[in-house]
Coordinates of C-alpha atoms in Angstrom, one line a residue:
Chain I
M1 CA 37.2 -72.9 114.1
G2 CA 36.4 -70.2 116.6
K3 CA 33.7 -68.8 118.8
S4 CA 30.1 -68.1 117.8
L5 CA 28.3 -64.9 118.2
F6 CA 24.5 -64.8 118.6
L7 CA 22.6 -61.7 117.8
S8 CA 19.6 -61.4 120.1
L9 CA 16.8 -59.0 119.2
D10 CA 15.6 -58.5 122.7
G11 CA 16.7 -61.4 124.9
T12 CA 13.6 -63.5 124.5
D13 CA 15.3 -65.4 121.7
L14 CA 18.3 -66.3 123.8
A15 CA 17.2 -69.8 124.8
V16 CA 16.9 -70.9 121.1
G17 CA 20.1 -69.1 120.2
A18 CA 21.9 -71.1 122.9
A19 CA 20.4 -74.3 121.3
V20 CA 21.9 -73.4 118.0
A21 CA 25.2 -72.5 119.6
A22 CA 25.3 -76.0 121.2
N23 CA 25.8 -77.4 117.7
F24 CA 29.3 -76.0 117.7
A25 CA 32.2 -77.1 119.9
E26 CA 33.4 -73.6 120.8
A27 CA 31.9 -71.2 123.3
F28 CA 29.5 -68.4 122.3
D29 CA 29.0 -64.7 123.0
V30 CA 25.8 -62.7 122.7
I31 CA 25.0 -59.2 121.6
V32 CA 21.5 -58.1 122.7
L33 CA 20.5 -55.4 120.3
T34 CA 17.6 -54.0 122.2
S35 CA 16.5 -54.6 125.8
T36 CA 18.6 -56.6 128.3
V37 CA 18.8 -60.2 129.6
N38 CA 18.7 -61.8 133.0
D39 CA 20.0 -65.3 132.2
S40 CA 23.0 -66.0 129.9
F41 CA 22.0 -69.5 128.8
G42 CA 25.6 -70.7 128.9
A43 CA 27.1 -67.7 127.0
E44 CA 30.6 -66.8 127.8
K45 CA 30.0 -63.1 127.4
V46 CA 26.8 -61.1 127.1
M47 CA 26.9 -57.6 125.6
A48 CA 24.0 -55.2 125.3
T49 CA 23.8 -52.0 123.2
G50 CA 21.2 -50.3 125.4
W51 CA 19.2 -49.3 122.3
A52 CA 15.4 -48.9 122.8
S53 CA 14.8 -49.9 119.2
L54 CA 16.7 -51.1 116.1
P55 CA 18.3 -48.4 113.9
P56 CA 18.1 -48.9 110.1
A57 CA 20.4 -51.8 109.2
A58 CA 22.7 -49.7 107.0
A59 CA 23.3 -47.3 109.9
Y60 CA 25.2 -49.9 111.9
A61 CA 25.9 -53.1 109.9
G62 CA 29.5 -52.0 109.2
E63 CA 30.2 -51.4 112.9
L64 CA 28.7 -54.7 113.7
A65 CA 30.8 -56.5 111.2
K66 CA 33.9 -54.9 112.7
L67 CA 32.8 -56.1 116.2
A68 CA 32.3 -59.6 114.8
T69 CA 35.9 -59.9 113.6
G70 CA 37.4 -63.1 114.9
Y71 CA 34.2 -65.0 115.4
A72 CA 33.8 -68.1 113.2
R73 CA 30.1 -67.5 112.8
V74 CA 27.4 -65.0 113.6
F75 CA 23.7 -65.9 113.7
A76 CA 20.2 -64.7 114.5
V77 CA 16.6 -66.0 114.4
S78 CA 15.1 -65.7 110.9
A79 CA 13.0 -62.6 110.8
M80 CA 12.6 -59.5 108.7
W81 CA 15.0 -57.5 110.9
S82 CA 17.7 -60.2 110.7
K83 CA 17.2 -60.7 106.9
D84 CA 17.7 -56.9 106.5
L85 CA 20.8 -56.8 108.7
L86 CA 22.8 -60.0 108.4
P87 CA 23.5 -60.1 104.6
R88 CA 24.5 -56.4 104.8
A89 CA 27.0 -57.1 107.6
A90 CA 28.2 -60.2 105.9
G91 CA 28.7 -58.1 102.8
V92 CA 30.9 -55.7 104.7
A93 CA 32.8 -58.6 106.3
D94 CA 33.0 -60.4 103.0
A95 CA 31.7 -63.5 104.8
A96 CA 29.4 -66.3 103.6
C97 CA 25.7 -65.9 104.3
V98 CA 23.1 -68.5 104.7
T99 CA 19.3 -67.8 105.0
D100 CA 16.8 -69.8 107.0
V101 CA 19.0 -72.7 108.3
L102 CA 16.8 -75.7 109.2
S103 CA 19.5 -78.0 110.6
I104 CA 23.3 -77.9 111.2
E105 CA 25.0 -81.0 109.9
S106 CA 28.6 -79.9 110.6
D107 CA 30.5 -76.7 111.1
T108 CA 30.3 -76.0 107.4
R109 CA 27.2 -78.0 106.3
F110 CA 23.6 -76.8 106.7
T111 CA 20.2 -77.5 105.3
R112 CA 17.8 -74.8 104.3
P113 CA 14.5 -74.5 102.4
M114 CA 14.2 -73.4 98.7
Y115 CA 11.3 -73.1 96.3
A116 CA 8.9 -72.0 99.1
G117 CA 9.7 -75.0 101.2
A118 CA 9.1 -77.6 98.5
I119 CA 12.8 -78.5 98.5
V120 CA 15.3 -78.9 101.3
A121 CA 18.8 -78.0 100.1
T122 CA 22.1 -79.1 101.7
V123 CA 24.7 -76.3 101.4
E124 CA 28.4 -76.4 102.1
V125 CA 30.1 -73.2 103.2
S126 CA 33.7 -72.4 102.4
A127 CA 34.7 -69.0 103.9
P128 CA 36.6 -67.6 106.8
Q129 CA 33.4 -66.5 108.5
T130 CA 29.7 -67.4 108.1
W131 CA 26.6 -65.4 109.0
F132 CA 23.3 -67.2 109.1
T133 CA 19.7 -66.9 110.1
F134 CA 17.9 -70.0 111.4
R135 CA 14.3 -71.3 111.7
P136 CA 13.7 -71.9 115.5
V137 CA 11.6 -75.0 114.9
G138 CA 14.6 -77.3 114.3
F139 CA 16.3 -76.1 117.6
P140 CA 14.4 -76.9 120.8
A141 CA 15.1 -74.1 123.2
V142 CA 17.6 -74.7 126.0
S143 CA 15.9 -74.8 129.4
D144 CA 18.9 -74.8 131.6
A145 CA 19.9 -71.2 132.1
G146 CA 23.3 -72.1 133.5
A147 CA 25.4 -69.7 135.5
S148 CA 24.6 -66.1 134.8
V149 CA 27.3 -63.7 133.7
P150 CA 27.1 -59.9 134.0
T151 CA 26.0 -58.0 131.0
E152 CA 28.6 -55.7 129.5
T153 CA 27.7 -52.6 127.6
V154 CA 28.8 -52.5 124.0
A155 CA 28.9 -49.3 122.0
I156 CA 27.9 -49.7 118.4
Q157 CA 28.2 -46.5 116.5
V158 CA 25.1 -45.5 114.5
D159 CA 25.6 -43.4 111.4
D160 CA 22.2 -42.5 110.1
S161 CA 23.4 -39.7 107.8
A162 CA 22.3 -41.5 104.7
V163 CA 19.2 -43.3 106.0
R164 CA 16.9 -42.2 108.8
N165 CA 13.8 -43.7 110.4
I166 CA 11.2 -41.0 110.3
G167 CA 8.2 -43.0 111.5
T168 CA 7.1 -46.3 112.8
R169 CA 3.7 -48.0 112.8
A170 CA 3.6 -50.9 115.2
K171 CA 0.8 -53.3 115.7
E172 CA -1.4 -52.8 118.7
G173 CA -0.1 -54.7 121.7
G174 CA -2.0 -57.3 123.8
R175 CA -1.5 -60.3 121.6
P176 CA 1.6 -62.5 121.5
D177 CA 4.0 -62.2 118.7
L178 CA 3.0 -64.4 115.7
S179 CA 6.3 -66.1 115.2
A180 CA 6.6 -67.1 118.9
A181 CA 3.0 -67.8 119.8
K182 CA 1.9 -71.3 121.1
V183 CA -1.5 -70.8 119.4
V184 CA -2.3 -69.1 116.1
V185 CA -5.7 -68.5 114.7
S186 CA -5.6 -67.4 111.0
G187 CA -8.3 -66.2 108.7
G188 CA -8.6 -65.9 104.9
R189 CA -10.5 -64.0 102.3
P190 CA -14.0 -65.2 103.3
L191 CA -13.9 -62.8 106.2
K192 CA -15.8 -59.9 104.6
D193 CA -14.1 -56.9 106.2
A194 CA -11.6 -55.8 108.8
A195 CA -14.2 -55.6 111.6
S196 CA -15.5 -59.1 111.1
F197 CA -11.9 -60.4 110.8
E198 CA -11.1 -58.8 114.2
R199 CA -14.3 -60.0 115.8
V200 CA -14.3 -63.6 114.6
I201 CA -10.6 -64.4 114.2
G202 CA -9.4 -62.0 116.9
G203 CA -12.1 -63.2 119.3
L204 CA -11.1 -66.8 119.1
A205 CA -7.4 -66.0 119.3
D206 CA -8.0 -64.0 122.5
A207 CA -10.0 -66.8 124.0
L208 CA -7.0 -69.1 123.4
G209 CA -4.4 -66.6 124.4
G210 CA -3.0 -66.9 120.9
A211 CA -1.8 -64.7 118.0
V212 CA -3.8 -63.7 114.9
G213 CA -2.6 -64.6 111.4
A214 CA -3.9 -64.0 107.9
T215 CA -3.4 -65.2 104.3
R216 CA -1.9 -63.1 101.7
A217 CA -5.3 -62.7 100.1
A218 CA -6.7 -61.3 103.3
V219 CA -3.8 -58.8 103.7
D220 CA -4.0 -57.8 100.0
A221 CA -7.8 -57.2 100.4
G222 CA -7.1 -54.8 103.3
I223 CA -8.9 -57.1 105.8
A224 CA -5.7 -57.8 107.9
A225 CA -2.5 -55.9 108.6
N226 CA 0.7 -56.8 106.6
E227 CA 2.6 -58.1 109.6
L228 CA 0.0 -60.8 110.2
Q229 CA 0.7 -62.5 106.9
V230 CA 1.6 -66.2 107.3
G231 CA 3.4 -68.0 104.6
Q232 CA 6.6 -68.3 102.6
T233 CA 6.6 -64.5 101.9
G234 CA 5.2 -63.6 105.3
K235 CA 5.9 -65.2 108.6
I236 CA 6.8 -68.8 109.1
V237 CA 5.0 -70.1 112.2
A238 CA 5.3 -73.4 114.2
P239 CA 2.8 -73.1 117.1
D240 CA 1.4 -76.0 119.1
L241 CA -2.0 -75.3 117.7
Y242 CA -2.8 -73.7 114.3
I243 CA -6.4 -73.0 113.4
A244 CA -7.0 -72.1 109.7
A245 CA -10.4 -70.6 109.3
G246 CA -11.7 -70.0 105.8
I247 CA -8.3 -70.7 104.3
S248 CA -8.2 -72.9 101.2
G249 CA -4.4 -73.5 101.5
S250 CA -2.2 -72.0 98.8
T251 CA 1.3 -73.6 98.5
Q252 CA 2.8 -70.4 99.9
H253 CA 0.6 -70.4 103.0
M254 CA 1.0 -74.1 103.7
A255 CA 4.8 -73.7 103.4
G256 CA 4.5 -71.3 106.3
I257 CA 2.5 -73.5 108.7
K258 CA 3.7 -77.1 108.0
D259 CA 5.8 -77.3 111.1
S260 CA 2.9 -76.6 113.4
K261 CA 2.2 -79.4 115.9
L262 CA -1.6 -79.6 115.4
I263 CA -3.3 -78.0 112.4
V264 CA -7.1 -77.5 112.4
A265 CA -8.8 -76.6 109.2
I266 CA -12.3 -75.1 109.0
N267 CA -13.6 -74.5 105.5
T268 CA -16.9 -74.7 103.6
D269 CA -15.1 -76.4 100.7
G270 CA -14.4 -80.0 101.6
D271 CA -11.9 -80.3 98.7
A272 CA -9.7 -77.4 99.8
P273 CA -6.0 -78.3 99.8
I274 CA -5.6 -77.2 103.4
F275 CA -7.4 -80.5 104.5
S276 CA -4.6 -82.5 103.0
I277 CA -2.2 -81.3 105.7
A278 CA -4.7 -80.7 108.6
D279 CA -4.8 -83.0 111.6
L280 CA -8.4 -82.1 112.3
G281 CA -10.7 -81.0 109.5
L282 CA -14.2 -79.6 109.8
V283 CA -16.2 -78.8 106.7
G284 CA -18.3 -75.9 107.8
D285 CA -18.9 -72.1 107.9
L286 CA -16.3 -70.3 110.1
Y287 CA -19.0 -67.8 111.1
E288 CA -20.9 -70.6 112.7
V289 CA -18.0 -72.7 114.0
L290 CA -15.7 -70.1 115.5
P291 CA -18.2 -68.4 117.8
V292 CA -19.2 -71.7 119.3
L293 CA -15.6 -72.6 119.9
E294 CA -15.0 -69.3 121.5
R295 CA -18.0 -69.7 123.8
E296 CA -16.9 -73.2 124.8
L297 CA -13.4 -72.0 125.6
K298 CA -14.7 -69.2 127.8
K299 CA -16.9 -71.7 129.7
A300 CA -13.9 -73.9 130.5
Chain G
M1 CA 17.6 -40.2 87.1
K2 CA 19.1 -43.6 86.2
I3 CA 17.8 -46.8 87.7
V4 CA 19.3 -50.3 87.4
V5 CA 16.9 -53.2 87.9
P6 CA 18.6 -56.6 88.2
I7 CA 16.3 -59.4 87.2
K8 CA 16.6 -63.2 87.6
R9 CA 15.2 -65.9 85.4
V10 CA 13.4 -68.4 87.7
L11 CA 11.0 -71.3 87.4
D12 CA 7.4 -70.4 87.4
P13 CA 6.8 -69.9 91.2
Y14 CA 3.4 -71.7 90.9
A15 CA 5.0 -74.8 89.4
K16 CA 5.1 -78.0 91.5
V17 CA 8.8 -78.8 92.0
K18 CA 10.4 -81.8 93.7
P19 CA 14.0 -83.1 93.9
G20 CA 15.2 -84.9 90.8
S21 CA 16.0 -88.6 91.2
D22 CA 19.7 -87.8 91.3
G23 CA 19.2 -85.6 94.4
M24 CA 21.3 -83.0 92.6
S25 CA 18.7 -81.3 90.4
I26 CA 15.2 -79.9 90.5
D27 CA 12.3 -81.7 88.8
S28 CA 9.8 -79.0 87.7
G29 CA 7.8 -81.2 85.3
G30 CA 8.8 -79.0 82.4
A31 CA 7.5 -75.8 83.9
K32 CA 8.2 -72.5 82.1
S33 CA 10.5 -69.9 83.4
E34 CA 9.6 -66.3 84.3
I35 CA 11.0 -63.1 85.7
N36 CA 11.4 -63.5 89.4
P37 CA 8.0 -62.0 90.6
F38 CA 9.7 -59.7 93.1
D39 CA 12.0 -58.4 90.4
E40 CA 9.0 -57.8 88.2
I41 CA 7.5 -55.7 91.0
A42 CA 10.8 -53.7 91.2
L43 CA 10.8 -53.1 87.5
E44 CA 7.1 -52.0 87.6
E45 CA 8.1 -49.5 90.3
A46 CA 10.9 -48.1 88.2
V47 CA 8.5 -47.6 85.3
R48 CA 6.0 -45.9 87.7
L49 CA 8.8 -43.6 89.0
R50 CA 9.4 -42.6 85.4
E51 CA 5.7 -41.8 85.0
K52 CA 5.9 -39.7 88.1
V53 CA 9.1 -37.7 87.7
G54 CA 9.8 -37.8 84.0
A55 CA 13.4 -38.3 82.8
V56 CA 14.3 -41.8 84.1
E57 CA 16.5 -44.2 82.3
I58 CA 15.9 -47.9 83.2
I59 CA 18.5 -50.5 82.6
V60 CA 17.7 -54.1 83.3
V61 CA 20.5 -56.6 83.9
A62 CA 20.4 -60.4 84.3
I63 CA 23.1 -62.8 85.3
G64 CA 22.3 -66.2 84.0
P65 CA 22.0 -68.6 81.1
A66 CA 21.5 -67.5 77.5
E67 CA 17.8 -68.2 77.9
S68 CA 17.5 -65.2 80.2
E69 CA 17.2 -63.1 77.1
E70 CA 13.5 -64.1 77.1
Q71 CA 13.0 -62.4 80.5
L72 CA 15.0 -59.4 79.4
R73 CA 12.9 -59.0 76.3
K74 CA 9.8 -59.1 78.5
A75 CA 11.4 -56.4 80.8
L76 CA 12.0 -54.2 77.8
A77 CA 8.4 -54.7 76.8
M78 CA 7.4 -53.6 80.3
G79 CA 9.2 -50.3 79.8
A80 CA 13.0 -50.8 80.4
D81 CA 15.2 -48.8 78.0
K82 CA 18.1 -51.1 77.7
A83 CA 19.0 -54.7 78.7
V84 CA 22.3 -56.4 79.6
L85 CA 22.7 -60.1 79.8
I86 CA 25.8 -61.3 81.7
E87 CA 26.0 -64.8 80.6
T88 CA 27.0 -67.7 82.8
T89 CA 26.0 -71.4 83.0
T90 CA 27.0 -71.7 86.6
S91 CA 24.8 -71.0 89.7
P92 CA 26.7 -68.4 91.7
D93 CA 25.7 -67.8 95.3
S94 CA 24.2 -64.5 96.5
R95 CA 27.6 -63.0 97.3
A96 CA 29.0 -63.8 93.9
V97 CA 25.9 -62.3 92.2
A98 CA 26.3 -59.2 94.4
L99 CA 30.0 -58.8 93.5
E100 CA 29.2 -59.1 89.8
L101 CA 26.3 -56.6 90.1
E102 CA 28.7 -54.3 92.1
S103 CA 31.0 -54.2 89.1
F104 CA 28.1 -53.5 86.8
V105 CA 26.6 -50.7 89.0
R106 CA 30.0 -49.0 89.4
E107 CA 30.2 -49.0 85.6
Q108 CA 26.7 -47.7 85.1
N109 CA 26.7 -45.2 88.0
P110 CA 22.9 -45.1 88.6
D111 CA 21.1 -43.2 91.3
L112 CA 19.1 -46.2 92.3
V113 CA 19.2 -50.0 92.2
L114 CA 15.7 -51.4 92.5
M115 CA 15.3 -55.1 92.8
G116 CA 13.2 -57.9 94.3
K117 CA 13.7 -58.8 98.0
Q118 CA 14.4 -62.4 97.1
A119 CA 14.3 -64.8 94.2
T120 CA 11.5 -67.4 94.4
D121 CA 13.9 -70.3 93.5
D122 CA 16.6 -70.1 96.2
D123 CA 14.6 -67.8 98.6
S124 CA 17.9 -66.3 99.9
N125 CA 16.9 -62.7 100.3
Q126 CA 20.5 -61.4 100.3
V127 CA 21.7 -59.9 97.1
G128 CA 20.3 -56.4 97.6
Q129 CA 21.8 -56.1 101.1
I130 CA 25.2 -57.5 100.1
L131 CA 25.3 -55.2 97.0
A132 CA 24.4 -52.2 99.1
A133 CA 27.1 -53.1 101.6
R134 CA 29.7 -53.5 98.8
L135 CA 28.8 -50.1 97.3
G136 CA 28.6 -48.4 100.7
W137 CA 25.1 -47.2 99.8
P138 CA 22.1 -47.1 102.1
Q139 CA 19.4 -49.7 101.7
A140 CA 15.7 -50.0 102.2
T141 CA 14.5 -53.6 102.1
F142 CA 10.9 -55.0 102.0
A143 CA 9.6 -51.7 100.4
S144 CA 5.9 -51.3 100.2
E145 CA 5.8 -47.7 99.1
V146 CA 8.4 -45.5 97.4
T147 CA 8.0 -41.7 97.0
P148 CA 10.7 -39.8 95.2
G149 CA 12.1 -36.6 96.8
S150 CA 15.0 -34.3 95.9
G151 CA 18.1 -36.5 96.0
S152 CA 16.4 -38.8 98.3
L153 CA 13.5 -41.3 98.6
T154 CA 10.9 -41.8 101.2
V155 CA 10.3 -45.6 101.6
I156 CA 7.7 -47.3 103.7
R157 CA 9.0 -50.8 104.5
E158 CA 7.4 -53.8 106.1
T159 CA 8.8 -54.9 109.4
D160 CA 8.2 -57.8 111.8
T161 CA 5.8 -55.6 113.9
G162 CA 4.3 -53.3 111.3
T163 CA 5.9 -50.7 109.0
E164 CA 8.5 -48.0 109.2
T165 CA 9.2 -45.1 107.1
L166 CA 12.8 -44.4 106.0
Q167 CA 14.2 -41.3 104.5
I168 CA 17.1 -42.5 102.3
Q169 CA 19.7 -40.6 100.4
L170 CA 20.5 -41.5 96.8
P171 CA 22.3 -43.4 95.5
A172 CA 20.7 -46.3 97.3
V173 CA 19.5 -49.9 97.0
V174 CA 15.7 -50.6 97.4
T175 CA 14.3 -54.1 97.5
A176 CA 10.6 -54.7 96.6
D177 CA 8.1 -56.6 98.7
L178 CA 4.8 -58.0 97.5
R179 CA 2.7 -55.0 98.2
L180 CA 4.7 -52.3 96.4
N181 CA 2.5 -52.6 93.3
E182 CA 0.9 -54.9 90.9
P183 CA 2.9 -55.2 87.7
R184 CA 1.0 -54.2 84.5
Y185 CA 0.0 -56.4 81.7
I186 CA 2.2 -55.9 78.7
A187 CA 0.4 -54.4 75.7
L188 CA 1.2 -55.4 72.1
P189 CA 2.9 -52.0 71.2
G190 CA 5.3 -52.6 74.1
I191 CA 6.2 -56.0 72.8
I192 CA 6.8 -54.6 69.3
K193 CA 8.8 -51.7 70.6
A194 CA 10.9 -54.0 72.7
R195 CA 12.3 -55.7 69.6
S196 CA 14.2 -52.6 68.6
K197 CA 15.5 -51.8 72.1
P198 CA 19.2 -52.6 72.8
L199 CA 20.1 -55.9 74.4
E200 CA 23.8 -56.4 75.1
K201 CA 25.4 -59.7 75.9
R202 CA 28.7 -59.9 77.8
A203 CA 30.8 -62.2 79.9
P204 CA 31.0 -61.8 83.7
A205 CA 33.5 -59.2 84.9
T206 CA 34.2 -61.2 88.1
A207 CA 35.1 -64.8 88.9
L208 CA 31.6 -65.6 90.2
Q209 CA 33.2 -67.5 93.0
S210 CA 30.7 -68.9 95.5
F211 CA 31.2 -69.2 99.3
V212 CA 28.0 -71.2 99.6
T213 CA 27.5 -74.3 97.4
V214 CA 24.5 -76.5 97.1
T215 CA 25.5 -80.1 97.4
G216 CA 22.1 -81.8 97.3
F217 CA 18.3 -81.6 97.3
T218 CA 15.8 -83.6 99.3
A219 CA 12.1 -83.4 99.8
P220 CA 10.8 -82.0 103.1
P221 CA 9.0 -84.5 105.5
A222 CA 5.5 -84.8 104.2
R223 CA 2.5 -84.0 106.4
K224 CA -0.4 -86.4 106.2
A225 CA -4.1 -85.5 106.3
G226 CA -5.6 -86.4 109.7
K227 CA -9.2 -86.9 110.6
R228 CA -12.4 -85.2 109.6
V229 CA -14.8 -84.2 112.3
A230 CA -18.6 -83.8 111.7
N231 CA -19.4 -80.8 113.9
V232 CA -18.0 -78.3 116.4
E233 CA -18.8 -80.6 119.4
E234 CA -16.6 -83.3 117.9
L235 CA -13.9 -80.8 117.1
I236 CA -13.9 -79.6 120.7
A237 CA -13.7 -83.1 122.0
E238 CA -10.8 -83.9 119.8
L239 CA -8.9 -80.8 120.8
K240 CA -9.5 -81.6 124.4
A241 CA -8.3 -85.2 123.9
A242 CA -5.1 -83.9 122.2
G243 CA -4.6 -81.5 125.1
S244 CA -4.7 -78.5 122.8
I245 CA -7.4 -76.7 124.8

């Protein structure tokens, strides 16, 4: 028993963090690692580091673990940054660590996916402290912001003597983040090159105000950037609308999209596995279908 | 340079698995076991580092059942110099595995631990990070490119928004992502040579006590196929009816 601590990347994940915190009887505090927040979503205390970007996990995980002393649990949204950081900090704290929590059954019992999502495991935790990452789809964001509390500054010492970030390549801005987007348009290997991928998939995504995703095959072929990969080893998405164009539907890919509200599949092969999970299926050539869709949307 | 590569024996990641009828086991339909694919990528990278910088000793270590010898033999055939099997019939959690590896790494005193970012059975993605924390070593997870320097490595790692480049001092822990390399096919001479390479079996040095225990398996809710539409016009009409556009 004890308070919860939510690690927020940039404040935009606070509403869903509050939804997770609501599963536990005790109050929760927040550390915002980058950026700041305006609403506290019911948190008792909001702390911000004032960092412009995340340092390498090893440069501050130990300090974070010290700061988390006394909390019963520490959690963050499942993402590459949190999977890098939380197990490291849990290792320092000698705490339990659980990845990709789908549901919270009790203070010590969680469910989580295994075998690329083919299995849901129930796990029981027995440790003084638990760190976990969670999949947002199981936790509808809290809408009531509640009373705001002032943000305190928290100093987390960064020691980058053994590991230093010497360069960052970030995707071009303009499109919403893949994991948080309401609409995702994804393309596969049939797109012949990066230019046609951007034109056809990117064009439709922009018309829908959505994000662009890709299959592992498209990323491996150099047609799409690595951070666009959707699937068990890439990003897990759960948008309102997922359009899969020229995607046959590998187990890995389908594991990453199955929580989407509406899945549309467009593929020339009517027997492609993707049709077995699609709400709307169209057997056809994406080069013909997508531009028509895009035109229609721009008319509306 | 000395590199330790921990490998895990896992079910073929392409096998269809479902919960067993007892809700406590995994039904794989008799699928074969393999080296965890991410660990295989890590081992391939270790072998490539040797090809680049010369004198590199590669030690593979598995914590698992006696059958893991099969995967260790394959690792020796791929180019590892020595294999150690730490035998257990239990299924320790990530922390317990990391503690056992910590003990092994302290004994071996390597410059680098290179391992997969996650195992494809439990998908936890934790052992490398916990091990690095326990050792007090820096870490570079999700590596997609590793370049050796003098007493350091330059690692390009995948992030949520693109990539970043880390300069990391040795000793360190690096975990491999998919795009680090494509593991080689094993040639026959490698397989023959592997038979004479040392493979040591030993008991765990730690209690392998888990903080996280699996108490049951269920199948995820199934998603059913919906409706086929004949053309783009019908698709647009359906999307409008569903309020999606």
